[in-house]
Amino acid sequence: MKTAVIGAGIQGTSIALELASRGIEVDLFDLEDQPLNGSSRHTEGKIHLGYVYANDPCMATADLMISGAKVFTPLLRRWVGPDFDQVPVSEHFEYVIHKDSILSAEALNAAYREIDRRIQGTDNWNYLGQRTLQQAVTLPEREWKNRYGSTVAAVYRTDERAVDPHALADLLVKAIANEPRIRFLAGAKVNSIDRDERSLRTLDQHGSKLIYGPYDHVVNCAWAGRLAIDSTLGIKPTEPWNFRMKYFLRLGASAPVAFQSATIVLGPFGDVVRYGESTYLSWYPAGRRGWTSDIEPPQWPQPPSEEIASQIQEGIIAGLSTVILGANKVKPSNCEVAGGVIYALGSTEVDDPESTLHKRSSTGPITMDGWYHSVDTGKYTTAPLFALQTADRISPL
Ligand SMILES: Cc1cc2nc3c(=O)[nH]c(=O)nc-3n(C[C@H](O)[C@H](O)[C@H](O)COP(=O)(O)OP(=O)(O)OC[C@H]3O[C@@H](n4cnc5c(N)ncnc54)[C@H](O)[C@@H]3O)c2cc1C
């Protein structure tokens, strides 16, 4: 059996590695020269337990994140080997409730209690090495008032964590290179799928058109390019969608502040993540630069121009400084600006409590005619879970 996987991010490489482990030959296509150069490298890497999705009242998003988080470590460890244990992991996240949160502190508290109930009701955890997970607890004000400003209403300590996405990306690149059943086709942009031939039409970097196939199965994991490829088979989402470009700052060992990992909720705020020696800083109003509901986003620059980069640096530091004391000590010159594309269903922004950006449960693989699979990764957290589900559709164990 021969399978084509389009897109070598965390989703495509996970599927390729799982299929290869089941004895299947895989052609893995990417328009870039190297795997893992898209959003799966330029991400925050939080392995969600659901707290960010407190505004999904039916808890379907939290349930999906918990299912994804539960299998993340065992599956990646199987695919990349014991080196997975060396990937830097952040310490626990604090959830910092902003006074302008779109959900009240009471509503967030009720949601966190329910999410905790679901986490505690899940057994056999191996969450980035942790076998048991603590519930979210409210911190007394004396424990945080020297760290957060007057814009903060309350702070919760959670057991949620993030992995350093650069380190994990490097391990996935190595695993792909070491797997003889996977052939990586670099610089190959897939433009369309031929339904009758089950073949792919690609364009290389010199403008040459090539046809690959036929394949028994084709899996589309192209994230920013996924809808455009699906549309050549007449597949389109049934609800409005959007692509956003989100930039953030990455600091190396020179960070002037030993930041506590924190997510500021709920609305257009930001995150701080400290993994090993690197730190990730984001402030949504400054970092969210592009929005489109076109079938394919434009080539948003990555990294951005110097002028835009300096606006982003100043905006993120200024925004975070309204919440985190000491964030203004970060010097723009020490920060690398990077960014990635986010795809989600929804037509309004995160400051709208009704926005479907607060619900991410309609993600995962869809299958057409038994051979074409299109995978909406949804979140980094859920990629390994969806890889397993997709592989089961192709070659059940
Ligand atoms: C700033 C930021 C922060 C985030 N934070 C989190 C977080 O904390 N936790 C979380 O769970 N999720 C987070 N996400 C979301 C998460 O990063 C993505 O859901 C995930 O990385 C998507 O993985 P992917 O493999 O589908 O996409 P990608 O990693 O983008 O891979 C897709 C690949 O397809 C290739 N491609 C595209 N079009 C074509 C084509 N036509 N032909 C061939 N190849 C093509 C691209 O080059 C790319 O390599 C964040 C995203 C961003 C941008």
XYZ file of C-alpha atoms and ligand atoms in Angstrom:
450
model
C 0.000 0.000 0.000
C 1.357 3.461 -0.882
C 0.205 6.683 0.759
C 0.878 10.352 0.070
C 0.918 12.769 3.004
C 0.824 16.476 2.149
C 2.411 18.816 4.706
C 5.318 17.963 6.998
C 4.234 19.774 10.162
C 3.525 17.953 13.428
C 0.347 16.540 11.867
C 1.798 15.189 8.627
C 4.999 13.845 10.194
C 3.029 12.128 12.991
C 0.768 10.436 10.456
C 3.740 9.447 8.282
C 5.585 7.942 11.272
C 2.514 6.050 12.470
C 1.808 4.665 8.976
C 5.462 3.677 8.539
C 5.317 1.805 11.865
C 2.417 -0.180 10.353
C 4.569 -1.143 7.363
C 3.176 1.417 4.897
C 5.345 3.308 2.376
C 4.770 7.064 2.590
C 5.623 9.930 0.238
C 5.684 13.060 2.434
C 5.372 16.317 0.456
C 6.191 19.830 1.634
C 6.583 23.094 -0.203
C 9.502 23.959 2.103
C 13.016 22.513 1.796
C 12.864 21.114 5.328
C 10.086 19.474 7.334
C 8.652 21.307 10.362
C 9.173 24.865 9.166
C 5.548 25.987 9.527
C 3.244 26.649 12.495
C 4.448 23.530 14.344
C 7.835 25.192 14.902
C 6.463 28.717 15.338
C 3.980 27.899 18.073
C 3.704 28.200 21.831
C 3.635 24.433 22.338
C 1.132 24.356 25.183
C -0.361 20.919 25.646
C -3.826 22.100 26.485
C -5.912 20.593 29.254
C -8.926 22.725 28.278
C -8.713 25.774 30.591
C -8.335 28.222 27.674
C -11.625 26.900 26.282
C -13.677 27.735 29.389
C -16.102 29.611 27.126
C -17.288 26.432 25.416
C -20.204 25.694 27.767
C -20.773 22.123 26.591
C -17.090 21.353 27.383
C -16.598 19.537 24.059
C -13.340 21.460 23.440
C -11.985 20.696 26.924
C -12.863 17.016 26.423
C -11.017 16.956 23.089
C -7.949 18.723 24.564
C -7.871 16.240 27.470
C -8.043 13.324 24.988
C -5.216 14.889 22.932
C -3.092 15.669 25.996
C -3.515 12.140 27.313
C -1.908 10.485 24.257
C 0.575 13.249 23.329
C 3.548 11.948 25.342
C 3.160 8.174 24.761
C 2.682 8.599 20.993
C 5.510 11.075 20.451
C 7.813 8.983 22.592
C 6.973 6.002 20.382
C 7.648 7.979 17.178
C 10.802 9.919 18.134
C 12.166 7.570 20.801
C 13.386 8.224 24.366
C 14.968 11.554 23.262
C 11.436 12.898 23.702
C 12.169 12.965 27.446
C 14.941 15.543 26.786
C 12.574 18.083 25.176
C 12.411 21.102 27.506
C 9.045 21.362 29.239
C 7.784 24.548 30.902
C 6.870 24.642 34.541
C 3.171 24.910 35.383
C 1.045 27.715 33.908
C -0.678 30.278 36.027
C -4.041 31.410 34.681
C -4.201 35.152 35.222
C -7.761 36.491 35.131
C -7.805 39.958 33.578
C -10.340 42.460 34.927
C -11.581 42.898 31.325
C -12.123 39.159 30.854
C -15.084 38.330 28.618
C -16.137 35.725 31.227
C -16.538 36.763 34.868
C -14.222 35.346 37.535
C -17.213 33.344 38.871
C -17.981 31.837 35.451
C -14.308 30.964 34.925
C -14.139 29.370 38.360
C -17.189 27.207 37.589
C -15.679 26.163 34.248
C -12.301 25.321 35.821
C -14.027 23.158 38.457
C -15.793 21.239 35.675
C -12.589 20.870 33.625
C -10.766 19.612 36.734
C -13.513 17.050 37.275
C -12.928 15.779 33.736
C -9.127 15.730 34.129
C -9.384 13.867 37.437
C -11.865 11.431 35.857
C -9.230 10.471 33.253
C -6.860 7.718 34.363
C -3.408 6.481 33.338
C -1.989 9.942 32.680
C 1.475 10.396 31.262
C 1.316 14.150 30.709
C 4.856 15.200 29.805
C 6.134 12.789 32.432
C 3.540 13.587 35.111
C 1.417 10.650 36.261
C -1.003 12.701 38.368
C -2.372 16.160 37.688
C -3.247 18.725 40.340
C -6.504 20.672 40.214
C -6.484 24.400 39.433
C -6.271 26.341 42.705
C -6.868 30.050 43.348
C -3.755 31.719 44.710
C -4.129 34.126 47.623
C -3.500 37.713 46.499
C -0.389 37.997 48.685
C 1.250 35.295 46.535
C 0.829 37.204 43.300
C 0.505 40.916 44.052
C 4.267 41.470 43.644
C 4.184 39.805 40.238
C 0.982 41.027 38.541
C -0.483 44.521 38.152
C -3.782 46.147 39.046
C -5.437 44.869 35.834
C -5.583 41.394 37.406
C -8.668 40.083 39.238
C -7.479 36.607 40.305
C -4.757 34.024 39.627
C -5.068 30.230 39.400
C -2.220 27.769 39.565
C -2.825 24.958 37.075
C -0.813 21.863 36.185
C -0.834 22.694 32.474
C 2.539 22.831 30.682
C 4.133 23.447 27.277
C 6.890 21.713 25.328
C 9.616 23.635 23.525
C 8.336 23.320 19.946
C 11.789 23.927 18.400
C 13.277 20.954 20.243
C 10.364 18.688 19.351
C 10.438 19.840 15.717
C 14.137 18.890 15.504
C 13.374 15.403 16.850
C 10.577 14.898 14.326
C 12.897 15.974 11.481
C 15.421 13.349 12.656
C 12.768 10.638 12.996
C 11.548 11.269 9.432
C 15.104 11.129 8.063
C 15.770 7.829 9.895
C 12.607 6.066 8.710
C 13.319 4.146 5.468
C 9.605 3.802 4.642
C 9.212 7.599 4.411
C 10.406 9.496 1.327
C 10.491 13.265 1.968
C 9.776 15.324 -1.149
C 11.111 18.804 -0.457
C 10.108 21.973 -2.285
C 7.015 20.302 -3.733
C 3.888 22.451 -3.545
C 0.808 20.322 -4.088
C -1.627 22.278 -6.239
C -4.399 19.784 -6.917
C -5.566 16.199 -6.599
C -6.779 14.104 -9.516
C -9.764 12.115 -8.230
C -9.787 9.521 -11.039
C -6.038 8.872 -11.014
C -5.609 9.363 -7.230
C -2.538 11.408 -8.100
C -1.086 14.765 -6.999
C -0.089 17.682 -9.203
C 2.819 19.639 -7.773
C 4.846 22.684 -8.633
C 8.519 22.761 -7.687
C 10.571 25.845 -6.801
C 11.743 26.217 -10.421
C 8.148 26.295 -11.687
C 8.176 22.721 -13.021
C 4.907 20.813 -12.845
C 5.154 17.182 -11.776
C 2.587 14.455 -11.231
C 2.982 11.853 -8.453
C 0.876 8.752 -7.960
C -1.349 6.841 -8.156
C -1.714 6.329 -4.389
C -3.963 4.049 -2.368
C -4.544 6.883 0.102
C -3.872 10.628 0.116
C -3.761 12.571 3.395
C -3.951 16.355 3.355
C -2.250 17.934 6.389
C -1.243 21.193 4.707
C -2.797 23.453 7.424
C -2.556 26.892 5.736
C -2.727 25.206 2.305
C -5.314 22.548 3.209
C -8.535 24.213 2.074
C -7.080 25.190 -1.311
C -6.093 21.565 -1.987
C -9.452 20.233 -0.707
C -11.274 22.684 -2.978
C -9.818 20.959 -6.062
C -11.993 17.979 -5.033
C -15.004 20.196 -4.287
C -14.564 19.926 -0.483
C -15.202 23.093 1.546
C -15.966 23.732 5.246
C -19.680 24.071 5.906
C -19.113 27.003 8.295
C -17.198 30.285 7.899
C -13.470 29.976 8.572
C -10.506 32.258 9.003
C -6.731 32.201 8.806
C -4.816 34.456 11.193
C -1.120 35.321 11.306
C 0.103 35.470 14.884
C 3.561 36.807 15.720
C 5.295 36.413 19.078
C 8.692 37.028 20.664
C 11.262 34.423 21.543
C 13.991 35.271 24.020
C 17.120 33.219 24.468
C 19.076 32.685 27.659
C 19.495 36.472 27.948
C 15.935 37.039 29.278
C 16.233 39.758 31.960
C 13.324 38.349 33.965
C 12.780 34.737 35.103
C 9.187 34.778 33.910
C 6.548 32.502 35.397
C 4.632 30.706 32.619
C 1.232 32.383 32.446
C -1.862 32.629 30.276
C -3.864 35.829 30.639
C -7.573 35.148 30.182
C -10.112 35.447 28.757
C -9.964 37.529 25.632
C -7.381 39.314 23.481
C -4.494 39.143 25.970
C -1.284 37.117 25.971
C 0.941 34.324 27.210
C 4.376 33.887 28.672
C 6.111 30.514 28.515
C 9.480 29.630 29.942
C 10.926 26.369 28.631
C 14.492 25.633 29.635
C 16.543 28.601 28.488
C 14.037 30.093 26.050
C 11.017 32.260 26.714
C 7.932 32.859 24.538
C 6.034 36.150 24.878
C 2.783 37.043 23.144
C 0.241 39.851 23.325
C -2.633 39.230 20.957
C -3.502 42.813 19.854
C 0.157 43.430 18.901
C 0.966 40.019 17.427
C -2.182 39.255 15.435
C -1.337 40.869 12.110
C -3.281 39.087 9.399
C -6.865 37.822 9.058
C -8.486 36.385 5.947
C -11.441 34.206 5.085
C -9.999 33.454 1.624
C -9.461 29.831 0.629
C -5.700 30.318 1.156
C -3.914 32.985 3.184
C -1.416 35.303 1.468
C 2.323 34.769 2.066
C 2.421 36.611 5.370
C 6.131 37.335 5.916
C 7.927 35.068 8.364
C 9.959 36.697 9.840
C 8.324 40.115 9.284
C 10.152 43.167 7.913
C 12.360 45.078 10.350
C 9.817 47.885 10.638
C 6.910 45.535 11.443
C 9.132 43.455 13.740
C 9.984 46.494 15.829
C 6.285 47.482 16.098
C 5.490 43.921 17.218
C 8.337 43.896 19.763
C 7.252 47.176 21.309
C 3.543 46.241 21.248
C 4.045 42.853 22.917
C 6.327 44.229 25.636
C 3.970 47.181 26.302
C 0.877 44.926 26.373
C 2.400 42.357 28.727
C 3.711 45.144 30.963
C 0.112 46.150 31.741
C -0.311 42.767 33.440
C 3.103 41.335 34.368
C 5.357 43.438 36.573
C 8.877 43.606 35.180
C 7.920 42.721 31.579
C 9.075 46.219 30.587
C 12.662 45.151 31.348
C 12.677 43.064 28.158
C 14.762 44.811 25.503
C 13.374 44.596 21.956
C 16.923 44.031 20.695
C 17.109 40.701 22.583
C 13.937 39.263 21.028
C 13.538 37.246 17.880
C 10.149 37.884 16.218
C 8.532 34.804 14.693
C 5.021 33.866 13.726
C 2.740 31.220 12.347
C -0.629 30.817 10.685
C -3.660 29.705 12.689
C -6.691 28.180 10.957
C -10.023 27.983 12.778
C -13.748 28.125 12.166
C -15.285 31.498 13.023
C -16.006 34.911 11.618
C -15.481 37.167 14.641
C -12.536 37.873 16.921
C -11.660 36.455 20.348
C -13.098 39.511 22.136
C -16.571 38.367 21.016
C -17.914 35.940 23.653
C -20.043 34.319 20.905
C -17.062 33.737 18.571
C -16.560 30.114 17.588
C -12.817 30.721 18.113
C -13.673 29.728 21.699
C -14.756 26.289 20.496
C -12.309 23.971 18.729
C -14.048 20.629 18.865
C -15.016 20.372 15.160
C -11.517 19.317 14.131
C -9.786 16.090 13.115
C -9.858 13.917 9.987
C -12.625 13.720 7.397
C -12.549 10.982 4.759
C -13.945 11.080 1.219
C -14.565 7.974 -0.921
C -12.489 5.874 1.484
C -9.104 7.131 0.139
C -8.862 10.915 0.571
C -8.368 12.191 4.116
C -8.238 15.858 5.056
C -7.036 16.546 8.593
C -7.816 19.764 10.425
C -5.130 19.609 13.124
C -7.021 22.145 15.218
C -4.274 22.393 17.843
C -0.706 21.155 18.293
C -2.121 19.291 21.317
C -4.449 17.145 19.213
C -2.080 16.299 16.310
C -0.884 12.918 17.696
C -4.471 11.864 18.554
C -5.620 12.725 15.017
C -2.588 10.926 13.555
C -3.716 7.740 15.261
C -7.329 8.210 14.133
C -6.227 8.823 10.529
C -3.869 5.826 10.486
C -6.737 3.664 11.798
C -8.836 4.714 8.795
C -6.032 3.717 6.409
C -4.695 0.554 8.018
C -6.510 -0.487 11.190
C -4.376 -2.444 13.641
C 1.740 31.586 17.471
C 0.977 30.293 17.618
C 0.774 29.768 18.888
C 0.078 28.550 19.026
N -0.029 28.008 20.279
C -0.535 26.758 20.415
C -0.477 26.104 21.683
O 0.053 26.638 22.650
N -1.005 24.857 21.784
C -1.609 24.231 20.734
O -2.104 23.115 20.927
N -1.647 24.814 19.493
C -1.115 26.042 19.317
N -1.103 26.645 18.079
C -1.671 25.912 16.932
C -0.666 24.877 16.414
O 0.610 25.414 16.306
C -1.157 24.320 15.077
O -2.449 23.793 15.256
C -0.262 23.190 14.555
O 1.101 23.504 14.621
C -0.650 22.867 13.123
O 0.161 21.785 12.708
P 0.169 21.318 11.197
O 1.134 20.213 11.075
O -1.234 21.081 10.763
O 0.628 22.632 10.394
P 2.107 23.141 9.975
O 3.083 22.929 11.022
O 1.948 24.527 9.433
O 2.463 22.153 8.781
C 1.830 22.234 7.530
C 2.889 22.026 6.468
O 2.246 22.005 5.202
C 3.088 22.623 4.252
N 2.229 23.031 3.131
C 1.271 23.988 3.122
N 0.677 24.032 1.907
C 1.262 23.075 1.146
C 1.080 22.634 -0.189
N 0.169 23.190 -0.991
N 1.863 21.642 -0.649
C 2.829 21.081 0.147
N 3.028 21.465 1.426
C 2.260 22.445 1.920
C 3.723 23.761 5.030
O 4.940 24.161 4.425
C 3.914 23.149 6.402
O 5.203 22.599 6.564
C -0.435 27.877 17.888
C -0.219 28.399 16.610
C 0.497 29.593 16.473
C 0.767 30.128 15.097
